[in-house]
Structure formats: structure tokens, C-alpha cells
Amino acid sequence: MRLSEAQIHQYREAGFLVVSRLFDTETALQMIQHYMKRRAEGPKSGDSGGTTDHPEDPNHQYPRMINMHNWDGLTGEWAMQATMLELVEQLIDDKPVLRQTMLYFKPPGGRGQALHQDEQYITIDPLIGVWIALDKSDRSVGQMVVVPGSHKRGLLQVEAADTAISFTAVQSVMPAGVEEFYVDMEPGDALFFDGKTIHGSYMNESNDRWRRSFICHYIGENAEDFDPPQGKHVSHLRH
Ligand SMILES: O=C(O)CCC(=O)C(=O)O
């Protein structure tokens, strides 16, 4: 699939791009059924239910899974799907290498993830995230939030997040004059975002709707590791 010049321009300028129906609705449903079964098997290496100061958070019962491609064949197939790789390659101008996969269940009432830059976690550039909605994702379920243009601000300082609403404890210090953009998505839609684009989500406020998402991160074949400056990596807040 070829992206138009306008789509590539949007990604470069805003730091994100939505591609509708990258996966069809049937595949999104198949992913939900597959990952609910895998979740029900019990704990997996790297599970993250979030900070323990809010034991009532249902994310603890359905922790986010990570790097499922290391133990689940279907994850590898979905993450290495040809169209996905073609799109990533056009956006990062390099051959994509899969770096990470995640499945965020975010049940009704689940906390979100405070706004951050992925390069505050994974110190490799370029880095790109692909966030695929498996359920309808809108304001009431705590859809994805991005900050347009924030990828041009470089790596930002980190600070403590409000763990009453975020299952992670660290967030980016928000630069002055920026605005949050709320991304409405349908099952199978994909949000591509730069490793320095500030993004995250708020709580799932609904009583009965899940906000499941399949998330892949890629680096370029020629990507380089970097040392984050003091105060700009999530680990810097933990000691
Ligand atoms: O799904 C979310 O709410 C946040 C996900 C995220 O931060 C990420 O994929 O890097």
C-alpha cells in the first residue's frame, strides 16, 4: 500500500498518522478472541498491571502483555504483516525491524497511561509506534491522545504522573502552547506515531466497554541507540 504525499507530510509535520482499516473487522475480532484466551492462560513474562497503589484498577486482572511475538506465532504474523511493514518503511525511510509488541486490555474502569514519549522508554532513534484499535475507541473508553508537533521538541523532561488515572508512574513535562488531540478509531484502524510524539490515554470511564489494542513498535535497520540526557528517561524518576 502506497501512502500519499499528503499522508507522509502529515506524519512528518504532526508526528502521527491514522490509516483506516489496516486490519479488517474480522481480524480485529479474531485478535480479541485470541488474546482473551491467551490472557486466561495465566501470567506471562513482562505482564504489567500498573502501579500497585490502586488495587481496584481492573488492569491488574487483565495486565498488559508484552513481546507476545516471542511466544505466540499469531502475534508474529500480525506484527510482520506485509502492508504494516510497507507503511512503516515509507514513514521511517528505513527497513523496519520489529522491536516490541504489546496488548493493552484496558477493561471498563481501567486506568490509562500518562502522556509520554516512547523514546523516554526505548532509547533508539528512529522509533515508530503502531497502535491498532481492536474495539471502537472514543472518549468514553479513554482513546489515544496525541500532541501534534511534539516530536519536534526533542526529548522532554520526565515527571511523576497521577497514578489515580495512570497505570504508569511517569509522564513527560508538557511543553508550553501545545494541545492534545483525541483520536477516534474503529476496530482495525491504525495510528502510526513517531517515537518522540507525546501520547497516552486517560481512564476508561465506561461501565461495560473494553478498549483493547494491539501495539507494535519498530525501529529502522539503521537506527541508533542513544544515551538519554539526565532527567529525560523514565528510569531517572525511579531512584
Ligand atoms: O494505549 C495507550 O493508552 C497508550 C499506549 C502507549 O503509550 C504506547 O503504545 O506507547
PDB file of C-alpha atoms and ligand atoms in Angstrom:
ATOM      1  CA  MET A   1       0.000   0.000   0.000  1.00  0.00           C
ATOM      2  CA  ARG A   2       1.432   3.367  -1.049  1.00  0.00           C
ATOM      3  CA  LEU A   3       0.891   6.347   1.221  1.00  0.00           C
ATOM      4  CA  SER A   4       0.076   9.626  -0.487  1.00  0.00           C
ATOM      5  CA  GLU A   5       2.429  12.578  -0.248  1.00  0.00           C
ATOM      6  CA  ALA A   6      -0.165  14.280   1.940  1.00  0.00           C
ATOM      7  CA  GLN A   7      -0.162  11.365   4.397  1.00  0.00           C
ATOM      8  CA  ILE A   8       3.635  11.315   4.617  1.00  0.00           C
ATOM      9  CA  HIS A   9       3.644  15.097   5.045  1.00  0.00           C
ATOM     10  CA  GLN A  10       1.065  14.808   7.842  1.00  0.00           C
ATOM     11  CA  TYR A  11       3.246  12.221   9.639  1.00  0.00           C
ATOM     12  CA  ARG A  12       6.386  14.345   9.312  1.00  0.00           C
ATOM     13  CA  GLU A  13       4.670  17.574  10.427  1.00  0.00           C
ATOM     14  CA  ALA A  14       2.238  16.345  13.086  1.00  0.00           C
ATOM     15  CA  GLY A  15       4.167  13.278  14.241  1.00  0.00           C
ATOM     16  CA  PHE A  16       1.259  10.892  13.711  1.00  0.00           C
ATOM     17  CA  LEU A  17      -0.977   9.423  11.007  1.00  0.00           C
ATOM     18  CA  VAL A  18      -4.181   7.370  11.141  1.00  0.00           C
ATOM     19  CA  VAL A  19      -4.738   4.710   8.478  1.00  0.00           C
ATOM     20  CA  SER A  20      -8.282   3.374   8.493  1.00  0.00           C
ATOM     21  CA  ARG A  21      -8.925  -0.377   8.369  1.00  0.00           C
ATOM     22  CA  LEU A  22      -5.341  -1.576   8.220  1.00  0.00           C
ATOM     23  CA  PHE A  23      -6.854  -4.802   9.562  1.00  0.00           C
ATOM     24  CA  ASP A  24     -10.404  -5.804   8.657  1.00  0.00           C
ATOM     25  CA  THR A  25     -13.095  -6.050  11.316  1.00  0.00           C
ATOM     26  CA  GLU A  26     -12.990  -9.857  11.301  1.00  0.00           C
ATOM     27  CA  THR A  27      -9.247  -9.854  12.037  1.00  0.00           C
ATOM     28  CA  ALA A  28      -9.717  -7.307  14.845  1.00  0.00           C
ATOM     29  CA  LEU A  29     -12.342  -9.630  16.354  1.00  0.00           C
ATOM     30  CA  GLN A  30     -10.086 -12.648  15.888  1.00  0.00           C
ATOM     31  CA  MET A  31      -7.319 -10.769  17.750  1.00  0.00           C
ATOM     32  CA  ILE A  32      -9.695 -10.012  20.636  1.00  0.00           C
ATOM     33  CA  GLN A  33     -10.740 -13.655  20.920  1.00  0.00           C
ATOM     34  CA  HIS A  34      -7.158 -14.878  20.589  1.00  0.00           C
ATOM     35  CA  TYR A  35      -5.669 -12.553  23.199  1.00  0.00           C
ATOM     36  CA  MET A  36      -8.526 -13.028  25.691  1.00  0.00           C
ATOM     37  CA  LYS A  37      -7.777 -16.778  25.524  1.00  0.00           C
ATOM     38  CA  ARG A  38      -4.033 -16.220  25.937  1.00  0.00           C
ATOM     39  CA  ARG A  39      -4.692 -13.868  28.875  1.00  0.00           C
ATOM     40  CA  ALA A  40      -6.885 -16.513  30.529  1.00  0.00           C
ATOM     41  CA  GLU A  41      -3.948 -18.972  30.439  1.00  0.00           C
ATOM     42  CA  GLY A  42      -2.350 -17.084  33.331  1.00  0.00           C
ATOM     43  CA  PRO A  43       0.653 -14.820  33.904  1.00  0.00           C
ATOM     44  CA  LYS A  44       3.142 -14.169  31.090  1.00  0.00           C
ATOM     45  CA  SER A  45       6.636 -12.760  31.329  1.00  0.00           C
ATOM     46  CA  GLY A  46       6.624  -8.944  31.423  1.00  0.00           C
ATOM     47  CA  ASP A  47       2.915  -8.536  32.314  1.00  0.00           C
ATOM     48  CA  SER A  48       2.140  -5.053  33.589  1.00  0.00           C
ATOM     49  CA  GLY A  49      -0.979  -4.289  35.617  1.00  0.00           C
ATOM     50  CA  GLY A  50       0.453  -0.937  36.646  1.00  0.00           C
ATOM     51  CA  THR A  51       1.369   0.699  39.933  1.00  0.00           C
ATOM     52  CA  THR A  52       0.148  -1.204  42.986  1.00  0.00           C
ATOM     53  CA  ASP A  53      -1.260   1.845  44.798  1.00  0.00           C
ATOM     54  CA  HIS A  54      -4.632   1.327  43.074  1.00  0.00           C
ATOM     55  CA  PRO A  55      -5.520  -2.335  43.608  1.00  0.00           C
ATOM     56  CA  GLU A  56      -9.082  -1.655  42.431  1.00  0.00           C
ATOM     57  CA  ASP A  57      -7.815  -0.956  38.884  1.00  0.00           C
ATOM     58  CA  PRO A  58      -9.120  -3.807  36.656  1.00  0.00           C
ATOM     59  CA  ASN A  59      -5.856  -3.609  34.663  1.00  0.00           C
ATOM     60  CA  HIS A  60      -4.462  -5.768  37.490  1.00  0.00           C
ATOM     61  CA  GLN A  61      -6.835  -8.577  36.473  1.00  0.00           C
ATOM     62  CA  TYR A  62      -6.017  -8.074  32.780  1.00  0.00           C
ATOM     63  CA  PRO A  63      -2.421  -6.857  32.758  1.00  0.00           C
ATOM     64  CA  ARG A  64      -0.871  -5.518  29.585  1.00  0.00           C
ATOM     65  CA  MET A  65       1.070  -8.242  27.796  1.00  0.00           C
ATOM     66  CA  ILE A  66       4.414  -7.521  26.192  1.00  0.00           C
ATOM     67  CA  ASN A  67       6.530  -9.121  23.473  1.00  0.00           C
ATOM     68  CA  MET A  68       3.995 -11.802  22.732  1.00  0.00           C
ATOM     69  CA  HIS A  69       5.786 -12.404  19.396  1.00  0.00           C
ATOM     70  CA  ASN A  70       8.442 -14.256  21.427  1.00  0.00           C
ATOM     71  CA  TRP A  71       5.951 -16.946  22.443  1.00  0.00           C
ATOM     72  CA  ASP A  72       2.888 -16.552  20.212  1.00  0.00           C
ATOM     73  CA  GLY A  73       3.069 -17.317  16.481  1.00  0.00           C
ATOM     74  CA  LEU A  74      -0.033 -15.331  15.505  1.00  0.00           C
ATOM     75  CA  THR A  75       1.400 -12.171  17.079  1.00  0.00           C
ATOM     76  CA  GLY A  76       4.479 -12.545  14.896  1.00  0.00           C
ATOM     77  CA  GLU A  77       2.295 -12.899  11.787  1.00  0.00           C
ATOM     78  CA  TRP A  78       0.179  -9.848  12.606  1.00  0.00           C
ATOM     79  CA  ALA A  79       3.178  -7.709  13.523  1.00  0.00           C
ATOM     80  CA  MET A  80       5.061  -8.676  10.361  1.00  0.00           C
ATOM     81  CA  GLN A  81       2.055  -8.344   8.044  1.00  0.00           C
ATOM     82  CA  ALA A  82       3.293  -7.053   4.669  1.00  0.00           C
ATOM     83  CA  THR A  83       1.111  -3.926   4.494  1.00  0.00           C
ATOM     84  CA  MET A  84       2.094  -2.888   8.005  1.00  0.00           C
ATOM     85  CA  LEU A  85       5.799  -3.171   7.141  1.00  0.00           C
ATOM     86  CA  GLU A  86       5.332  -1.301   3.842  1.00  0.00           C
ATOM     87  CA  LEU A  87       3.675   1.599   5.633  1.00  0.00           C
ATOM     88  CA  VAL A  88       6.273   1.739   8.392  1.00  0.00           C
ATOM     89  CA  GLU A  89       9.087   1.691   5.834  1.00  0.00           C
ATOM     90  CA  GLN A  90       7.632   4.691   3.991  1.00  0.00           C
ATOM     91  CA  LEU A  91       7.265   6.626   7.240  1.00  0.00           C
ATOM     92  CA  ILE A  92      10.712   5.965   8.713  1.00  0.00           C
ATOM     93  CA  ASP A  93      12.590   5.768   5.397  1.00  0.00           C
ATOM     94  CA  ASP A  94      14.376   2.632   6.529  1.00  0.00           C
ATOM     95  CA  LYS A  95      13.769  -1.108   6.627  1.00  0.00           C
ATOM     96  CA  PRO A  96      11.611  -1.860   9.695  1.00  0.00           C
ATOM     97  CA  VAL A  97      12.800  -4.176  12.452  1.00  0.00           C
ATOM     98  CA  LEU A  98      10.191  -5.299  14.981  1.00  0.00           C
ATOM     99  CA  ARG A  99      11.216  -4.118  18.422  1.00  0.00           C
ATOM    100  CA  GLN A 100       8.213  -4.699  20.694  1.00  0.00           C
ATOM    101  CA  THR A 101       4.614  -5.940  20.731  1.00  0.00           C
ATOM    102  CA  MET A 102       2.002  -5.253  23.408  1.00  0.00           C
ATOM    103  CA  LEU A 103      -1.648  -5.977  24.095  1.00  0.00           C
ATOM    104  CA  TYR A 104      -3.374  -3.427  26.316  1.00  0.00           C
ATOM    105  CA  PHE A 105      -6.753  -4.747  27.504  1.00  0.00           C
ATOM    106  CA  LYS A 106      -7.978  -1.653  29.373  1.00  0.00           C
ATOM    107  CA  PRO A 107     -11.225  -3.100  30.786  1.00  0.00           C
ATOM    108  CA  PRO A 108     -14.124  -0.844  31.868  1.00  0.00           C
ATOM    109  CA  GLY A 109     -12.836   1.387  34.677  1.00  0.00           C
ATOM    110  CA  GLY A 110      -9.178   0.722  33.742  1.00  0.00           C
ATOM    111  CA  ARG A 111      -6.555   3.416  34.202  1.00  0.00           C
ATOM    112  CA  GLY A 112      -4.886   4.948  31.151  1.00  0.00           C
ATOM    113  CA  GLN A 113      -1.215   5.612  30.505  1.00  0.00           C
ATOM    114  CA  ALA A 114       0.065   9.093  31.316  1.00  0.00           C
ATOM    115  CA  LEU A 115       1.269  11.138  28.350  1.00  0.00           C
ATOM    116  CA  HIS A 116       4.876  10.349  27.404  1.00  0.00           C
ATOM    117  CA  GLN A 117       7.332   9.889  24.538  1.00  0.00           C
ATOM    118  CA  ASP A 118       8.254   6.310  23.689  1.00  0.00           C
ATOM    119  CA  GLU A 119      11.924   7.277  23.354  1.00  0.00           C
ATOM    120  CA  GLN A 120      11.764   8.059  27.086  1.00  0.00           C
ATOM    121  CA  TYR A 121      11.439   4.260  27.436  1.00  0.00           C
ATOM    122  CA  ILE A 122      13.190   2.843  24.351  1.00  0.00           C
ATOM    123  CA  THR A 123      16.349   4.824  23.637  1.00  0.00           C
ATOM    124  CA  ILE A 124      16.699   4.146  19.918  1.00  0.00           C
ATOM    125  CA  ASP A 125      16.037   6.556  17.063  1.00  0.00           C
ATOM    126  CA  PRO A 126      14.134   6.392  14.772  1.00  0.00           C
ATOM    127  CA  LEU A 127      11.375   4.532  16.579  1.00  0.00           C
ATOM    128  CA  ILE A 128       7.763   4.287  15.455  1.00  0.00           C
ATOM    129  CA  GLY A 129       4.684   3.022  17.291  1.00  0.00           C
ATOM    130  CA  VAL A 130       1.691   1.462  15.556  1.00  0.00           C
ATOM    131  CA  TRP A 131      -1.431   1.357  17.727  1.00  0.00           C
ATOM    132  CA  ILE A 132      -4.239  -0.780  16.354  1.00  0.00           C
ATOM    133  CA  ALA A 133      -7.733  -0.399  17.765  1.00  0.00           C
ATOM    134  CA  LEU A 134      -9.459  -3.741  18.363  1.00  0.00           C
ATOM    135  CA  ASP A 135     -12.586  -2.183  19.908  1.00  0.00           C
ATOM    136  CA  LYS A 136     -14.207   1.102  18.987  1.00  0.00           C
ATOM    137  CA  SER A 137     -12.017   3.708  20.661  1.00  0.00           C
ATOM    138  CA  ASP A 138     -13.570   7.034  21.673  1.00  0.00           C
ATOM    139  CA  ARG A 139     -13.594   9.484  24.563  1.00  0.00           C
ATOM    140  CA  SER A 140     -15.576   7.339  26.999  1.00  0.00           C
ATOM    141  CA  VAL A 141     -13.146   4.396  26.828  1.00  0.00           C
ATOM    142  CA  GLY A 142     -10.033   6.571  27.059  1.00  0.00           C
ATOM    143  CA  GLN A 143      -8.983   6.675  23.430  1.00  0.00           C
ATOM    144  CA  MET A 144      -5.453   7.507  22.295  1.00  0.00           C
ATOM    145  CA  VAL A 145      -4.396  11.104  22.804  1.00  0.00           C
ATOM    146  CA  VAL A 146      -1.535  12.626  20.809  1.00  0.00           C
ATOM    147  CA  VAL A 147       0.124  16.022  20.944  1.00  0.00           C
ATOM    148  CA  PRO A 148       0.567  17.218  17.347  1.00  0.00           C
ATOM    149  CA  GLY A 149       4.042  18.545  16.548  1.00  0.00           C
ATOM    150  CA  SER A 150       5.518  17.432  19.883  1.00  0.00           C
ATOM    151  CA  HIS A 151       8.031  15.154  18.125  1.00  0.00           C
ATOM    152  CA  LYS A 152       9.834  18.327  17.045  1.00  0.00           C
ATOM    153  CA  ARG A 153      10.504  19.370  20.653  1.00  0.00           C
ATOM    154  CA  GLY A 154      13.261  16.788  21.195  1.00  0.00           C
ATOM    155  CA  LEU A 155      13.332  14.505  24.220  1.00  0.00           C
ATOM    156  CA  LEU A 156      11.495  16.111  27.143  1.00  0.00           C
ATOM    157  CA  GLN A 157      11.987  16.035  30.907  1.00  0.00           C
ATOM    158  CA  VAL A 158      10.034  13.420  32.850  1.00  0.00           C
ATOM    159  CA  GLU A 159       7.998  13.983  35.998  1.00  0.00           C
ATOM    160  CA  ALA A 160       5.691  11.981  38.291  1.00  0.00           C
ATOM    161  CA  ALA A 161       2.293  11.097  36.833  1.00  0.00           C
ATOM    162  CA  ASP A 162      -1.022  10.954  38.680  1.00  0.00           C
ATOM    163  CA  THR A 163      -1.431   7.236  39.371  1.00  0.00           C
ATOM    164  CA  ALA A 164      -5.116   7.723  40.222  1.00  0.00           C
ATOM    165  CA  ILE A 165      -5.656   7.903  36.446  1.00  0.00           C
ATOM    166  CA  SER A 166      -2.460   6.403  35.001  1.00  0.00           C
ATOM    167  CA  PHE A 167      -1.236   2.847  35.456  1.00  0.00           C
ATOM    168  CA  THR A 168       2.319   4.071  34.856  1.00  0.00           C
ATOM    169  CA  ALA A 169       4.030   6.483  37.238  1.00  0.00           C
ATOM    170  CA  VAL A 170       5.974   8.722  34.834  1.00  0.00           C
ATOM    171  CA  GLN A 171       4.967  11.314  32.251  1.00  0.00           C
ATOM    172  CA  SER A 172       6.530  13.954  30.013  1.00  0.00           C
ATOM    173  CA  VAL A 173       6.703  17.538  31.175  1.00  0.00           C
ATOM    174  CA  MET A 174       4.290  19.152  28.720  1.00  0.00           C
ATOM    175  CA  PRO A 175       5.852  21.962  26.648  1.00  0.00           C
ATOM    176  CA  ALA A 176       4.027  25.316  26.684  1.00  0.00           C
ATOM    177  CA  GLY A 177       1.499  26.092  23.980  1.00  0.00           C
ATOM    178  CA  VAL A 178       0.707  22.551  22.831  1.00  0.00           C
ATOM    179  CA  GLU A 179      -2.708  20.920  22.545  1.00  0.00           C
ATOM    180  CA  GLU A 180      -3.998  17.395  22.993  1.00  0.00           C
ATOM    181  CA  PHE A 181      -5.735  15.721  20.061  1.00  0.00           C
ATOM    182  CA  TYR A 182      -8.216  12.899  20.758  1.00  0.00           C
ATOM    183  CA  VAL A 183      -8.065  10.156  18.133  1.00  0.00           C
ATOM    184  CA  ASP A 184     -11.389   8.411  17.420  1.00  0.00           C
ATOM    185  CA  MET A 185     -10.794   4.972  15.950  1.00  0.00           C
ATOM    186  CA  GLU A 186     -12.795   1.990  14.716  1.00  0.00           C
ATOM    187  CA  PRO A 187     -11.716  -1.657  15.071  1.00  0.00           C
ATOM    188  CA  GLY A 188      -8.808  -2.364  12.694  1.00  0.00           C
ATOM    189  CA  ASP A 189      -7.751   1.305  12.335  1.00  0.00           C
ATOM    190  CA  ALA A 190      -4.051   2.019  12.915  1.00  0.00           C
ATOM    191  CA  LEU A 191      -2.372   5.057  14.464  1.00  0.00           C
ATOM    192  CA  PHE A 192       1.278   5.482  13.478  1.00  0.00           C
ATOM    193  CA  PHE A 193       3.279   7.795  15.722  1.00  0.00           C
ATOM    194  CA  ASP A 194       6.874   8.972  15.999  1.00  0.00           C
ATOM    195  CA  GLY A 195       8.976   7.827  18.978  1.00  0.00           C
ATOM    196  CA  LYS A 196       9.112  11.445  20.191  1.00  0.00           C
ATOM    197  CA  THR A 197       5.415  12.253  19.753  1.00  0.00           C
ATOM    198  CA  ILE A 198       3.798  12.785  23.159  1.00  0.00           C
ATOM    199  CA  HIS A 199       0.889  10.390  23.512  1.00  0.00           C
ATOM    200  CA  GLY A 200      -1.042   8.355  26.061  1.00  0.00           C
ATOM    201  CA  SER A 201      -4.584   7.982  27.328  1.00  0.00           C
ATOM    202  CA  TYR A 202      -6.987   8.704  30.152  1.00  0.00           C
ATOM    203  CA  MET A 203      -9.218   6.296  32.055  1.00  0.00           C
ATOM    204  CA  ASN A 204     -11.791   4.008  30.551  1.00  0.00           C
ATOM    205  CA  GLU A 205     -14.833   5.736  32.077  1.00  0.00           C
ATOM    206  CA  SER A 206     -17.388   3.357  30.596  1.00  0.00           C
ATOM    207  CA  ASN A 207     -19.180   0.687  32.634  1.00  0.00           C
ATOM    208  CA  ASP A 208     -19.224  -2.044  30.044  1.00  0.00           C
ATOM    209  CA  ARG A 209     -16.875  -1.285  27.135  1.00  0.00           C
ATOM    210  CA  TRP A 210     -13.317  -2.548  26.730  1.00  0.00           C
ATOM    211  CA  ARG A 211     -10.606  -0.666  24.870  1.00  0.00           C
ATOM    212  CA  ARG A 212      -8.326  -3.405  23.629  1.00  0.00           C
ATOM    213  CA  SER A 213      -5.406  -2.500  21.381  1.00  0.00           C
ATOM    214  CA  PHE A 214      -2.564  -4.324  19.667  1.00  0.00           C
ATOM    215  CA  ILE A 215       0.570  -2.192  19.744  1.00  0.00           C
ATOM    216  CA  CYS A 216       3.766  -2.733  17.756  1.00  0.00           C
ATOM    217  CA  HIS A 217       6.993  -0.769  17.847  1.00  0.00           C
ATOM    218  CA  TYR A 218       9.551  -0.829  15.055  1.00  0.00           C
ATOM    219  CA  ILE A 219      12.986   0.653  14.653  1.00  0.00           C
ATOM    220  CA  GLY A 220      14.868   1.223  11.403  1.00  0.00           C
ATOM    221  CA  GLU A 221      17.570  -1.219  10.339  1.00  0.00           C
ATOM    222  CA  ASN A 222      19.976   1.737  10.646  1.00  0.00           C
ATOM    223  CA  ALA A 223      18.526   3.090  13.902  1.00  0.00           C
ATOM    224  CA  GLU A 224      20.962   4.093  16.615  1.00  0.00           C
ATOM    225  CA  ASP A 225      20.944   3.745  20.393  1.00  0.00           C
ATOM    226  CA  PHE A 226      21.407   6.972  22.315  1.00  0.00           C
ATOM    227  CA  ASP A 227      22.136   7.943  25.909  1.00  0.00           C
ATOM    228  CA  PRO A 228      19.200   9.945  27.242  1.00  0.00           C
ATOM    229  CA  PRO A 229      20.207  13.221  28.902  1.00  0.00           C
ATOM    230  CA  GLN A 230      19.711  13.384  32.683  1.00  0.00           C
ATOM    231  CA  GLY A 231      16.043  13.661  33.654  1.00  0.00           C
ATOM    232  CA  LYS A 232      14.706  12.564  30.266  1.00  0.00           C
ATOM    233  CA  HIS A 233      14.332   8.823  30.736  1.00  0.00           C
ATOM    234  CA  VAL A 234      11.586   7.121  32.781  1.00  0.00           C
ATOM    235  CA  SER A 235      14.215   5.346  34.906  1.00  0.00           C
ATOM    236  CA  HIS A 236      15.563   8.726  36.053  1.00  0.00           C
ATOM    237  CA  LEU A 237      12.470   9.304  38.183  1.00  0.00           C
ATOM    238  CA  ARG A 238      12.585   5.943  39.921  1.00  0.00           C
ATOM    239  CA  HIS A 239      15.617   6.444  42.205  1.00  0.00           C
TER     240      HIS A 239
HETATM  241  O1  LIG B   1      -2.740   2.607  24.767  1.00  0.00           O
HETATM  242  C1  LIG B   1      -2.454   3.585  25.441  1.00  0.00           C
HETATM  243  O2  LIG B   1      -3.271   4.168  26.116  1.00  0.00           O
HETATM  244  C2  LIG B   1      -1.038   4.070  25.481  1.00  0.00           C
HETATM  245  C3  LIG B   1      -0.149   3.220  24.633  1.00  0.00           C
HETATM  246  C4  LIG B   1       1.209   3.731  24.529  1.00  0.00           C
HETATM  247  O3  LIG B   1       1.600   4.626  25.200  1.00  0.00           O
HETATM  248  C5  LIG B   1       2.129   3.187  23.551  1.00  0.00           C
HETATM  249  O4  LIG B   1       1.713   2.361  22.753  1.00  0.00           O
HETATM  250  O5  LIG B   1       3.294   3.580  23.530  1.00  0.00           O
END
